[in-house]
PDB file of C-alpha atoms and ligand atoms in Angstrom:
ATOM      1  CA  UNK A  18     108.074-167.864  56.706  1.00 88.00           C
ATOM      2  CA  UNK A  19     108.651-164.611  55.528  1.00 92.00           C
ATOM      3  CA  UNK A  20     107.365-162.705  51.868  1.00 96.00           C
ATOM      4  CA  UNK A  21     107.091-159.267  50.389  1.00 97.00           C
ATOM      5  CA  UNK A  22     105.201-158.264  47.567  1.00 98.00           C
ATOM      6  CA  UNK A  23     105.382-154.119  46.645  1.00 98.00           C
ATOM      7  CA  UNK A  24     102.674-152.618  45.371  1.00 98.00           C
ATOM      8  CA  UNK A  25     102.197-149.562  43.210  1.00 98.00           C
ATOM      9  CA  UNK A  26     100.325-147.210  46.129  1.00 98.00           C
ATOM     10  CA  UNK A  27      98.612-147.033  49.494  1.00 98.00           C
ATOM     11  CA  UNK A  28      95.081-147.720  47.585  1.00 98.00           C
ATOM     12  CA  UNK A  29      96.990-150.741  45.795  1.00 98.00           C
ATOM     13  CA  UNK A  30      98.654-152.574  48.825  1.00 98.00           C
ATOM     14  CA  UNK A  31      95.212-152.049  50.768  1.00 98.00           C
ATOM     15  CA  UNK A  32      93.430-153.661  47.803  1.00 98.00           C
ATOM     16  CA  UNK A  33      95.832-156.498  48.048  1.00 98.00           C
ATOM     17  CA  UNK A  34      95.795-156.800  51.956  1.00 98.00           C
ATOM     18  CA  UNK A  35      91.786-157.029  51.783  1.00 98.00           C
ATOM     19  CA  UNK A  36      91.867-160.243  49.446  1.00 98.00           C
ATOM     20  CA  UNK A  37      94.464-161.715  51.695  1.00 98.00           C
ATOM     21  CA  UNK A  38      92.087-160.914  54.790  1.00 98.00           C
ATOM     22  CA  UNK A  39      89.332-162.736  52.446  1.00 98.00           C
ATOM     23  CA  UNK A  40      91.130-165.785  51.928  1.00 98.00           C
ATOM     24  CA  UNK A  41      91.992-166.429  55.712  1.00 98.00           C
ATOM     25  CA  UNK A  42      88.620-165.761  56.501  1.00 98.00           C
ATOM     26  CA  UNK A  43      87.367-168.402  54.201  1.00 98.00           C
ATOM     27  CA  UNK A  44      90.093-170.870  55.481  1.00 98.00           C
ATOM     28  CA  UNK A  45      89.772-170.199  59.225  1.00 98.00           C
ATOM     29  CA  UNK A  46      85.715-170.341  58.864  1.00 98.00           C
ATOM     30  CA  UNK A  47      86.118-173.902  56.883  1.00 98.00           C
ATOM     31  CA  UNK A  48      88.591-175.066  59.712  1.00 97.00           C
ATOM     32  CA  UNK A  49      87.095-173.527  62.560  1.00 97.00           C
ATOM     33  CA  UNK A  50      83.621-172.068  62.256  1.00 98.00           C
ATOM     34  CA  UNK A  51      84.968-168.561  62.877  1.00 98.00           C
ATOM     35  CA  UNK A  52      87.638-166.104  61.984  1.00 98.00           C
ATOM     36  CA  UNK A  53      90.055-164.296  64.313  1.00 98.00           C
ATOM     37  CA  UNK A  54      91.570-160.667  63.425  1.00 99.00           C
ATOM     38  CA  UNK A  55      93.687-158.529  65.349  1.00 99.00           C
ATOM     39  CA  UNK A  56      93.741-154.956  64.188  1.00 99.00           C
ATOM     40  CA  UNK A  57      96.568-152.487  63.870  1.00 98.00           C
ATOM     41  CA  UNK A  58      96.054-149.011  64.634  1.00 97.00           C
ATOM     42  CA  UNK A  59      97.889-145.484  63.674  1.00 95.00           C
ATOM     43  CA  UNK A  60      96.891-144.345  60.069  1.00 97.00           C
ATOM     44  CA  UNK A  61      97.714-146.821  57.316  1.00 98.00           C
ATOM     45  CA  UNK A  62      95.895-149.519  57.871  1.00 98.00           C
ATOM     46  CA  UNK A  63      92.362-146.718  57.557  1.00 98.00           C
ATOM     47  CA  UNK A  64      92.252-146.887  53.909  1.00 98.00           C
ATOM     48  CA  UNK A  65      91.714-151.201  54.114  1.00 98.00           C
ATOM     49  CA  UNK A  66      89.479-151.169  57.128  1.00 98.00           C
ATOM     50  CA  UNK A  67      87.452-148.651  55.002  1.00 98.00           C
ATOM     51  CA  UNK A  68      87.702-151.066  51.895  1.00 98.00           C
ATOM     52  CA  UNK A  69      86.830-154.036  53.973  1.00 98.00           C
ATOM     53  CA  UNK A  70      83.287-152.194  55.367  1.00 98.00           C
ATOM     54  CA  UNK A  71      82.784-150.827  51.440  1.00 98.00           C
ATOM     55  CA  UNK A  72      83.651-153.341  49.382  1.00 98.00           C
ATOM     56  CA  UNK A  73      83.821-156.458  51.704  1.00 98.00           C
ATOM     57  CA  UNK A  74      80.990-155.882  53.393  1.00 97.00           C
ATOM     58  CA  UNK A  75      79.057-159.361  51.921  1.00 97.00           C
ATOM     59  CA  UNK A  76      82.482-161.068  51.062  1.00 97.00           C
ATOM     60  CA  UNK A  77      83.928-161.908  54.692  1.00 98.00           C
ATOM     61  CA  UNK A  78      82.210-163.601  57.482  1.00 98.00           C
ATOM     62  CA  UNK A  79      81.306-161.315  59.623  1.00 98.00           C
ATOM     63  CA  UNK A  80      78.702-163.046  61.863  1.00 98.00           C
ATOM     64  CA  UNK A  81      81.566-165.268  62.613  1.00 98.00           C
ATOM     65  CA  UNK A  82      84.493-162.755  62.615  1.00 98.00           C
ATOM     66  CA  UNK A  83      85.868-161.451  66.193  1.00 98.00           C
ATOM     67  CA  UNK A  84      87.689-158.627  66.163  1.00 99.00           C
ATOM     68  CA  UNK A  85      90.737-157.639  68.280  1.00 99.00           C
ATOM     69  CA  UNK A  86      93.618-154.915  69.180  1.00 99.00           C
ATOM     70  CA  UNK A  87      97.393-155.480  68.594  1.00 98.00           C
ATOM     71  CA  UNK A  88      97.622-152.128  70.630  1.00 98.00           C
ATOM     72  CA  UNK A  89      96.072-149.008  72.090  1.00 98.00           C
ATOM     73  CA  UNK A  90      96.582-145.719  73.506  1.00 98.00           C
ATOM     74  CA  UNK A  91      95.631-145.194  76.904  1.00 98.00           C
ATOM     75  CA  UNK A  92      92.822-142.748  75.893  1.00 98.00           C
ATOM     76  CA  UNK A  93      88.922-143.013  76.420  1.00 98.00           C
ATOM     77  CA  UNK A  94      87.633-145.001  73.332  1.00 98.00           C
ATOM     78  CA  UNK A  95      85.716-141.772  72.164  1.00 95.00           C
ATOM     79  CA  UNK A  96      89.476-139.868  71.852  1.00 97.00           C
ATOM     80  CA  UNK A  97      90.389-139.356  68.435  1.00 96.00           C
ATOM     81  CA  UNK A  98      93.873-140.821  69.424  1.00 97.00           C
ATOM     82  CA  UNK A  99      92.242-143.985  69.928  1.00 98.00           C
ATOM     83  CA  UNK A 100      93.111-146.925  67.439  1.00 98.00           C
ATOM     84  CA  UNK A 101      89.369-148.385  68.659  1.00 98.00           C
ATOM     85  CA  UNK A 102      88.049-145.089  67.674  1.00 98.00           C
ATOM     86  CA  UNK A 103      89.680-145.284  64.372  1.00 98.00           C
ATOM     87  CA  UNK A 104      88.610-148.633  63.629  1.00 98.00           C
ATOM     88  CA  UNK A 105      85.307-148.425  65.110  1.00 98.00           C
ATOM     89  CA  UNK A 106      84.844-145.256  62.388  1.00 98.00           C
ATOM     90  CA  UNK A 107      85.744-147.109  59.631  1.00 98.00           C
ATOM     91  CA  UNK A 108      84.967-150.540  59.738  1.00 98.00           C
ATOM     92  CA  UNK A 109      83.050-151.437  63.018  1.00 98.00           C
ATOM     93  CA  UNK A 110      80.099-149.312  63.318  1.00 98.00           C
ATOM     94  CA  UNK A 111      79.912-150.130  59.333  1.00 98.00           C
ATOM     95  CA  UNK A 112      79.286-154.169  59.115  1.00 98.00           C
ATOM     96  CA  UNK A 113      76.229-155.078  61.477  1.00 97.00           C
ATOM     97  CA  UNK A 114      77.073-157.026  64.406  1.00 98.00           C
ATOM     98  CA  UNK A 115      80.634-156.612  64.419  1.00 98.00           C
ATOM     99  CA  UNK A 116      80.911-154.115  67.462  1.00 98.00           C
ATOM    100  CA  UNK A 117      79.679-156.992  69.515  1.00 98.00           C
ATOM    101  CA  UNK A 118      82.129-159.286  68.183  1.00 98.00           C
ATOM    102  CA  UNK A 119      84.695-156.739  68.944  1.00 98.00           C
ATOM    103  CA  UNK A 120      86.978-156.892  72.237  1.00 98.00           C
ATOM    104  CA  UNK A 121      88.535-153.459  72.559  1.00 98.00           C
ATOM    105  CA  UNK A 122      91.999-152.759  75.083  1.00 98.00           C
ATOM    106  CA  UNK A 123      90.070-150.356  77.645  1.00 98.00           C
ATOM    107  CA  UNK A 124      91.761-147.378  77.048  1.00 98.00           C
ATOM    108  CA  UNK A 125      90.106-146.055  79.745  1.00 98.00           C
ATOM    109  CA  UNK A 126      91.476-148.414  82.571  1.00 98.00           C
ATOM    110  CA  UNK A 127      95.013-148.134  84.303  1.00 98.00           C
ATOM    111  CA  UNK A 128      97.617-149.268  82.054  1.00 98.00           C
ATOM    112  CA  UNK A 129      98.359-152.335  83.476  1.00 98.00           C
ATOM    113  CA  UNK A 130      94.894-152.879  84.494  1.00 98.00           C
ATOM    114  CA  UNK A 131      94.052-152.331  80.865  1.00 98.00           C
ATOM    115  CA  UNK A 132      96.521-155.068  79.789  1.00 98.00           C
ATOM    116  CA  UNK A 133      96.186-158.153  82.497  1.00 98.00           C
ATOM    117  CA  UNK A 134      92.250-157.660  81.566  1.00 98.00           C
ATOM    118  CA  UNK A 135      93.584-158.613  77.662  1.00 98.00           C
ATOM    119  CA  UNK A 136      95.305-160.668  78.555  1.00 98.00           C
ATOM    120  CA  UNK A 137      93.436-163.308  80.707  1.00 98.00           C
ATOM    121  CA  UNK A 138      90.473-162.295  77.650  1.00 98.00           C
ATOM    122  CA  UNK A 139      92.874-163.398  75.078  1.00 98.00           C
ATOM    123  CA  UNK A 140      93.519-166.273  76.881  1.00 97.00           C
ATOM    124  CA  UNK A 141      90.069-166.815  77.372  1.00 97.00           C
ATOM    125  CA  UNK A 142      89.441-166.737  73.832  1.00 98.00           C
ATOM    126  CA  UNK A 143      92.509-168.750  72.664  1.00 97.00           C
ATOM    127  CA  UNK A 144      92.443-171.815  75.442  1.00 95.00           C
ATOM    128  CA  UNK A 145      96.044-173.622  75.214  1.00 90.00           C
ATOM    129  CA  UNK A 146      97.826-176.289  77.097  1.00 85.00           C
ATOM    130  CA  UNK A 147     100.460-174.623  79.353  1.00 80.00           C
ATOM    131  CA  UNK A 148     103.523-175.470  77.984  1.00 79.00           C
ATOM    132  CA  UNK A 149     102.686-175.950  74.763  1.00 83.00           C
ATOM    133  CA  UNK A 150     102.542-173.597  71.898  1.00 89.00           C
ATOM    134  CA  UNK A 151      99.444-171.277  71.671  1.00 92.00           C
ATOM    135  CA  UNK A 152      98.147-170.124  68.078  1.00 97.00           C
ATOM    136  CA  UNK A 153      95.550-166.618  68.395  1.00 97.00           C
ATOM    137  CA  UNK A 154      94.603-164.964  65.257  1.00 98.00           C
ATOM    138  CA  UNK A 155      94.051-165.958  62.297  1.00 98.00           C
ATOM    139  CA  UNK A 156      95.358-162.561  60.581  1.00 99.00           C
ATOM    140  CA  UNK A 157      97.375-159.992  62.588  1.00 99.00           C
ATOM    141  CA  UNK A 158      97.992-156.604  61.095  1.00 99.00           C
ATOM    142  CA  UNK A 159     100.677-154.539  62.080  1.00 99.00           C
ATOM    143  CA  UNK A 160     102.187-151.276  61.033  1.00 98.00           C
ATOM    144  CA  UNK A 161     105.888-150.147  61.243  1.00 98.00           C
ATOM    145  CA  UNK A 162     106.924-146.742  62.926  1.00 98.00           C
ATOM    146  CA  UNK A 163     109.718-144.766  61.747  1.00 97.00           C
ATOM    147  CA  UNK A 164     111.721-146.355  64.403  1.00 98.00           C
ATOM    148  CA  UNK A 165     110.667-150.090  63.786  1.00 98.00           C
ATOM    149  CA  UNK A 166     108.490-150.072  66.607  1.00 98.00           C
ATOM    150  CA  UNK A 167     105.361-152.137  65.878  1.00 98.00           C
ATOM    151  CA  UNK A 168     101.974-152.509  67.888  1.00 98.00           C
ATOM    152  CA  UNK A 169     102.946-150.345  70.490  1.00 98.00           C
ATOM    153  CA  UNK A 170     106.480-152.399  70.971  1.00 98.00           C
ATOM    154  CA  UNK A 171     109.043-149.514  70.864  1.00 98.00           C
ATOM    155  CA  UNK A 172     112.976-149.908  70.502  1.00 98.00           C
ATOM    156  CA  UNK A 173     114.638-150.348  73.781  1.00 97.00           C
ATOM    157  CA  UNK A 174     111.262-151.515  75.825  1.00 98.00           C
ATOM    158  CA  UNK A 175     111.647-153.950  78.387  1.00 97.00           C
ATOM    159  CA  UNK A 176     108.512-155.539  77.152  1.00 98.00           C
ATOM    160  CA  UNK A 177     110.694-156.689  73.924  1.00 98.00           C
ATOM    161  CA  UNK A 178     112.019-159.458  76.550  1.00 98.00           C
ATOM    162  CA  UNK A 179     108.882-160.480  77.685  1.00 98.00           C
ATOM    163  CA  UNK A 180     108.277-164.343  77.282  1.00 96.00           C
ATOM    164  CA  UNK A 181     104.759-165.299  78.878  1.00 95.00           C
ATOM    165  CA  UNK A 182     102.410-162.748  79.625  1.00 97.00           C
ATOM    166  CA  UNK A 183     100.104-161.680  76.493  1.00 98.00           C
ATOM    167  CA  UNK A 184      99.823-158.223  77.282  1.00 98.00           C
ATOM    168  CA  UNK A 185     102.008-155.080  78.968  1.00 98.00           C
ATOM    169  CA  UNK A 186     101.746-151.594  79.696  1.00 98.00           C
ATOM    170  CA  UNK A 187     104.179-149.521  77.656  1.00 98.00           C
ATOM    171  CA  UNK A 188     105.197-145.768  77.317  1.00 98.00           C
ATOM    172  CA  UNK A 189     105.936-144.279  73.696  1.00 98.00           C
ATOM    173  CA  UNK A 190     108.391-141.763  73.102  1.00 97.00           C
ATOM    174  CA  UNK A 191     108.293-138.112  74.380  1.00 96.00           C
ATOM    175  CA  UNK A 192     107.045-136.726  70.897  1.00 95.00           C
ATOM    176  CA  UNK A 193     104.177-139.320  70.790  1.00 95.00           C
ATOM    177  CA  UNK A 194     100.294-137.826  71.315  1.00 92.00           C
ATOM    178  CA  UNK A 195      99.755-140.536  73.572  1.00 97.00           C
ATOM    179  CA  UNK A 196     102.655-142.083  75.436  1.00 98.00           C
ATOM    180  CA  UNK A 197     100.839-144.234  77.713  1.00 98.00           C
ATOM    181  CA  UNK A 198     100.068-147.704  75.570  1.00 98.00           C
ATOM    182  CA  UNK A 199      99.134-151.140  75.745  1.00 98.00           C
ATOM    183  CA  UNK A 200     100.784-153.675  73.638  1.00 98.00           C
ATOM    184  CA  UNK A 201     100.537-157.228  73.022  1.00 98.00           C
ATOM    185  CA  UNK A 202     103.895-158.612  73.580  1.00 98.00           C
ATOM    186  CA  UNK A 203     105.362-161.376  71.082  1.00 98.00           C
ATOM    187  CA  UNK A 204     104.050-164.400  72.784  1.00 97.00           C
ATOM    188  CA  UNK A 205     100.475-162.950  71.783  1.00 98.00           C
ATOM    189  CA  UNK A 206     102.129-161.340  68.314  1.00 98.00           C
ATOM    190  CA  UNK A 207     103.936-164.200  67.174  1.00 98.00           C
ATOM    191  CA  UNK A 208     101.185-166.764  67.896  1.00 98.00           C
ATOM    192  CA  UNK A 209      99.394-165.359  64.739  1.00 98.00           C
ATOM    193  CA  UNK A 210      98.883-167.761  61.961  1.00 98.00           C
ATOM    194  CA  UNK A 211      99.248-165.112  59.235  1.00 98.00           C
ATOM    195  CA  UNK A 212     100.523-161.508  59.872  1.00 98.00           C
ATOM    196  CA  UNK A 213     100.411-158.686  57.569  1.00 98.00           C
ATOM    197  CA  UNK A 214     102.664-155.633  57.687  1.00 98.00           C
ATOM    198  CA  UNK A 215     101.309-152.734  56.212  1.00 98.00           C
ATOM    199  CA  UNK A 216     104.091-150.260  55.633  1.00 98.00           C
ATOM    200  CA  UNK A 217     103.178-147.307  52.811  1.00 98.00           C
ATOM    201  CA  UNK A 218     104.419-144.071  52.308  1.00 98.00           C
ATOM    202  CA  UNK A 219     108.110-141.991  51.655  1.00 98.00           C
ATOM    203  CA  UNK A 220     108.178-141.177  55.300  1.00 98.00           C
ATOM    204  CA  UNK A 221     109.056-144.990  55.711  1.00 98.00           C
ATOM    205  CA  UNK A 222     111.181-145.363  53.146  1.00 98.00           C
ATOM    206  CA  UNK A 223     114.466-144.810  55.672  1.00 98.00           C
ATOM    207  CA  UNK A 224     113.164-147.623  58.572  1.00 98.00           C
ATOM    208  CA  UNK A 225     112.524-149.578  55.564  1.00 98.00           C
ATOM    209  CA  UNK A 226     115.828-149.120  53.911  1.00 98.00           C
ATOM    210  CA  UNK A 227     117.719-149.218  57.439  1.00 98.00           C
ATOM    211  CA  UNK A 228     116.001-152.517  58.018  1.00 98.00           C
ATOM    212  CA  UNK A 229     117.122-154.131  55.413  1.00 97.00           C
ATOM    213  CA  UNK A 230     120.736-153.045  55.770  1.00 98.00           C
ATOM    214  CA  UNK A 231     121.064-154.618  58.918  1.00 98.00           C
ATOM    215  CA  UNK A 232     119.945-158.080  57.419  1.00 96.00           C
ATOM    216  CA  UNK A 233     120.059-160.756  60.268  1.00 96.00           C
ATOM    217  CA  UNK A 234     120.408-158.475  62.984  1.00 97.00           C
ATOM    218  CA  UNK A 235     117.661-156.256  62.526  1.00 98.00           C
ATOM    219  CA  UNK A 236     115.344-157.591  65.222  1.00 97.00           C
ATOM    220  CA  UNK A 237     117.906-156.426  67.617  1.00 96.00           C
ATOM    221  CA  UNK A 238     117.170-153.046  66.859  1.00 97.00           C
ATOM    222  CA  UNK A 239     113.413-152.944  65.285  1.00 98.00           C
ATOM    223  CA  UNK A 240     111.201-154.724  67.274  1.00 98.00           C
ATOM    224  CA  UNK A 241     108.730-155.045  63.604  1.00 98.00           C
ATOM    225  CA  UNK A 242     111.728-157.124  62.553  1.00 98.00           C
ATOM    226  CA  UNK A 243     111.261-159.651  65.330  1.00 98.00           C
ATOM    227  CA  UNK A 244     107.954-160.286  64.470  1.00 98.00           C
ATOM    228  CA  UNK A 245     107.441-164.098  64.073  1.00 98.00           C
ATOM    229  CA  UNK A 246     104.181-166.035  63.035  1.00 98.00           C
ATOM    230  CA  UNK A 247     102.861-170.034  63.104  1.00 97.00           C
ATOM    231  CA  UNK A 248     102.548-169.111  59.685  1.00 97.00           C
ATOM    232  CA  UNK A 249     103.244-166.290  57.404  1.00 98.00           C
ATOM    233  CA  UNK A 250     104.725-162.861  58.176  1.00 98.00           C
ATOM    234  CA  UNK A 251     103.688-161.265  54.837  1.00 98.00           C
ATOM    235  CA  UNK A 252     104.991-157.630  54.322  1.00 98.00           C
ATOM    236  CA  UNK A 253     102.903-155.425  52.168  1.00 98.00           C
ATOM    237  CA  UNK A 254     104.935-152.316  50.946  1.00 98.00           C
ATOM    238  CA  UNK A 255     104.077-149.201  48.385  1.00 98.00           C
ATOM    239  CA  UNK A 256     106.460-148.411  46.058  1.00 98.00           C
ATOM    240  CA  UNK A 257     107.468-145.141  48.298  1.00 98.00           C
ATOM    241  CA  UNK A 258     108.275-146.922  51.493  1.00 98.00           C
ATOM    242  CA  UNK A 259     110.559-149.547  49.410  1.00 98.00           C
ATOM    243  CA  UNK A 260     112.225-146.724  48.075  1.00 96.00           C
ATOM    244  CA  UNK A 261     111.359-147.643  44.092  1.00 93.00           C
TER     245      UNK A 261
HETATM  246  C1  6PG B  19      99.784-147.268  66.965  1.00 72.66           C
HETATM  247  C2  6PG B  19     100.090-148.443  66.071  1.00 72.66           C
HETATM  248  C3  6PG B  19     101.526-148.335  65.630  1.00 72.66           C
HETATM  249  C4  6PG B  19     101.465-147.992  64.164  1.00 72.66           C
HETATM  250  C5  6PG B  19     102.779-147.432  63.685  1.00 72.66           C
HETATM  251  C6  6PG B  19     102.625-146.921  62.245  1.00 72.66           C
HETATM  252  O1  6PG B  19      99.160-147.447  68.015  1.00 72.66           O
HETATM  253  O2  6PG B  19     100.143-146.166  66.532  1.00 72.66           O
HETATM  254  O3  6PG B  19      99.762-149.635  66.568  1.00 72.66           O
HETATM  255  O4  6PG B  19     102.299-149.487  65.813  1.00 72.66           O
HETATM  256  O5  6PG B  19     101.118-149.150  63.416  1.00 72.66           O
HETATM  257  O6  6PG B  19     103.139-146.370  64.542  1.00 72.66           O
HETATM  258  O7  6PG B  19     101.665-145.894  62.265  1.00 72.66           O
HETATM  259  P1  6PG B  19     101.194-145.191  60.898  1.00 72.66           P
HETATM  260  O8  6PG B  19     100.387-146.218  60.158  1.00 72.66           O
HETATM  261  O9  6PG B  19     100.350-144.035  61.358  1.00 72.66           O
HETATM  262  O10 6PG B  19     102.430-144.794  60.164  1.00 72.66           O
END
């Protein structure tokens, strides 16, 4: 299933994102003694991991809450283009515990090292019956880049066709800071039982606009419209990106 709900601003649709986080949490932790989060990295999503630390800080579970990584760069964790640096910043080192509940992609590693290592984690930490289909997080955030690339799933990648392993090594664009990535691929995206999509701001008002024009087909040419869930793929826009 897919919904959209626009919100006034940034500050707004974070607001809104945090309750949803809330909710999950208290429906995975009822269901299954502990909640499941993948994080998104770049720059939106800052505002709610800094909202979550602040103002969630004795409204989630957190001894129970495990934290993962949609994506990374292939930077030391310390790098300031690192989405574990980012999180770790604003939310991690900020709720007690957490880091140690937190499974990072090791930037550090060879690419591909980096992402079989995920991999066989993830599948460590979400056990399935080969053959049948797997469910990982509870809530998956992603963001949207001006090109409808999401995680670090850019147009044109042959990882866009991958249909078993969990996690590849990618390469960005030439005007990205950090071309070499790590991505989860949509066997590990898609197996999400609720997804958010954080999209704010006028600079994605044209991706949003051209994703919409192209209806049905857009997952051929965004990978973010692809995105699939067990669940809910919820898209959480500010009134800039939807172009109100
Ligand atoms: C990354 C993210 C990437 C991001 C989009 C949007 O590693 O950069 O995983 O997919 O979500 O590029 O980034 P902004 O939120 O900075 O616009």
């Amino acid at each position: 299933m897919r919904e959209e709900s626009v919100f006034p601003d940034a500050e707004a649709l974070s607001r809104a994102a945090a309750a949803m986080i809330e909710e999950a949490a208290a429906i995975a932790t009822t269901a299954r003694g502990r909640f499941a989060i993948a994080l998104s990295g770049g720059s939106t999503p800052r505002a709610l991991y800094e909202i979550l630390a602040a103002d969630y800080a004795t409204r989630l579970p957190w001894a129970v809450t495990h934290v993962f990584f949609g994506d990374e760069r292939c930077v030391p964790p310390g790098h300031p283009g690192s989405n574990y640096a980012m999180a770790h910043e604003s939310l991690l080192a900020r709720i007690p515990g957490l880091e140690s509940r937190t499974r990072r992609i090791e930037g550090e590693r060879p690419p591909a090292d980096a992402a079989s290592r995920y991999a066989e984690m993830l599948h460590r930490e979400f056990p399935h019956t080969a053959g049948t289909s797997a469910t990982t997080f509870d809530v998956l955030l992603l963001g949207v880049g001006s090109d409808g690339h999401t995680a670090s799933l850019f147009p044109g990648s042959a990882a866009l066709s991958e249909r078993s392993r969990w996690a590849l090594a990618t390469e960005a664009p030439p005007e990205a800071e950090v071309r070499d990535r790590v991505t989860l691929t949509f066997p590990a995206l898609d197996a999400a039982r609720t997804t958010l999509i954080l999209c704010a701001g006028a600079g994605k008002q044209p991706i949003v606009a051209q994703i919409r024009a192209a209806g049905a087909r857009a997952g051929d040419r965004y990978p973010v419209a692809r995105v699939t869930a067990r669940g809910t793929v919820h898209w959480l826009l500010d009134n800039a990106a939807a172009g109100l």
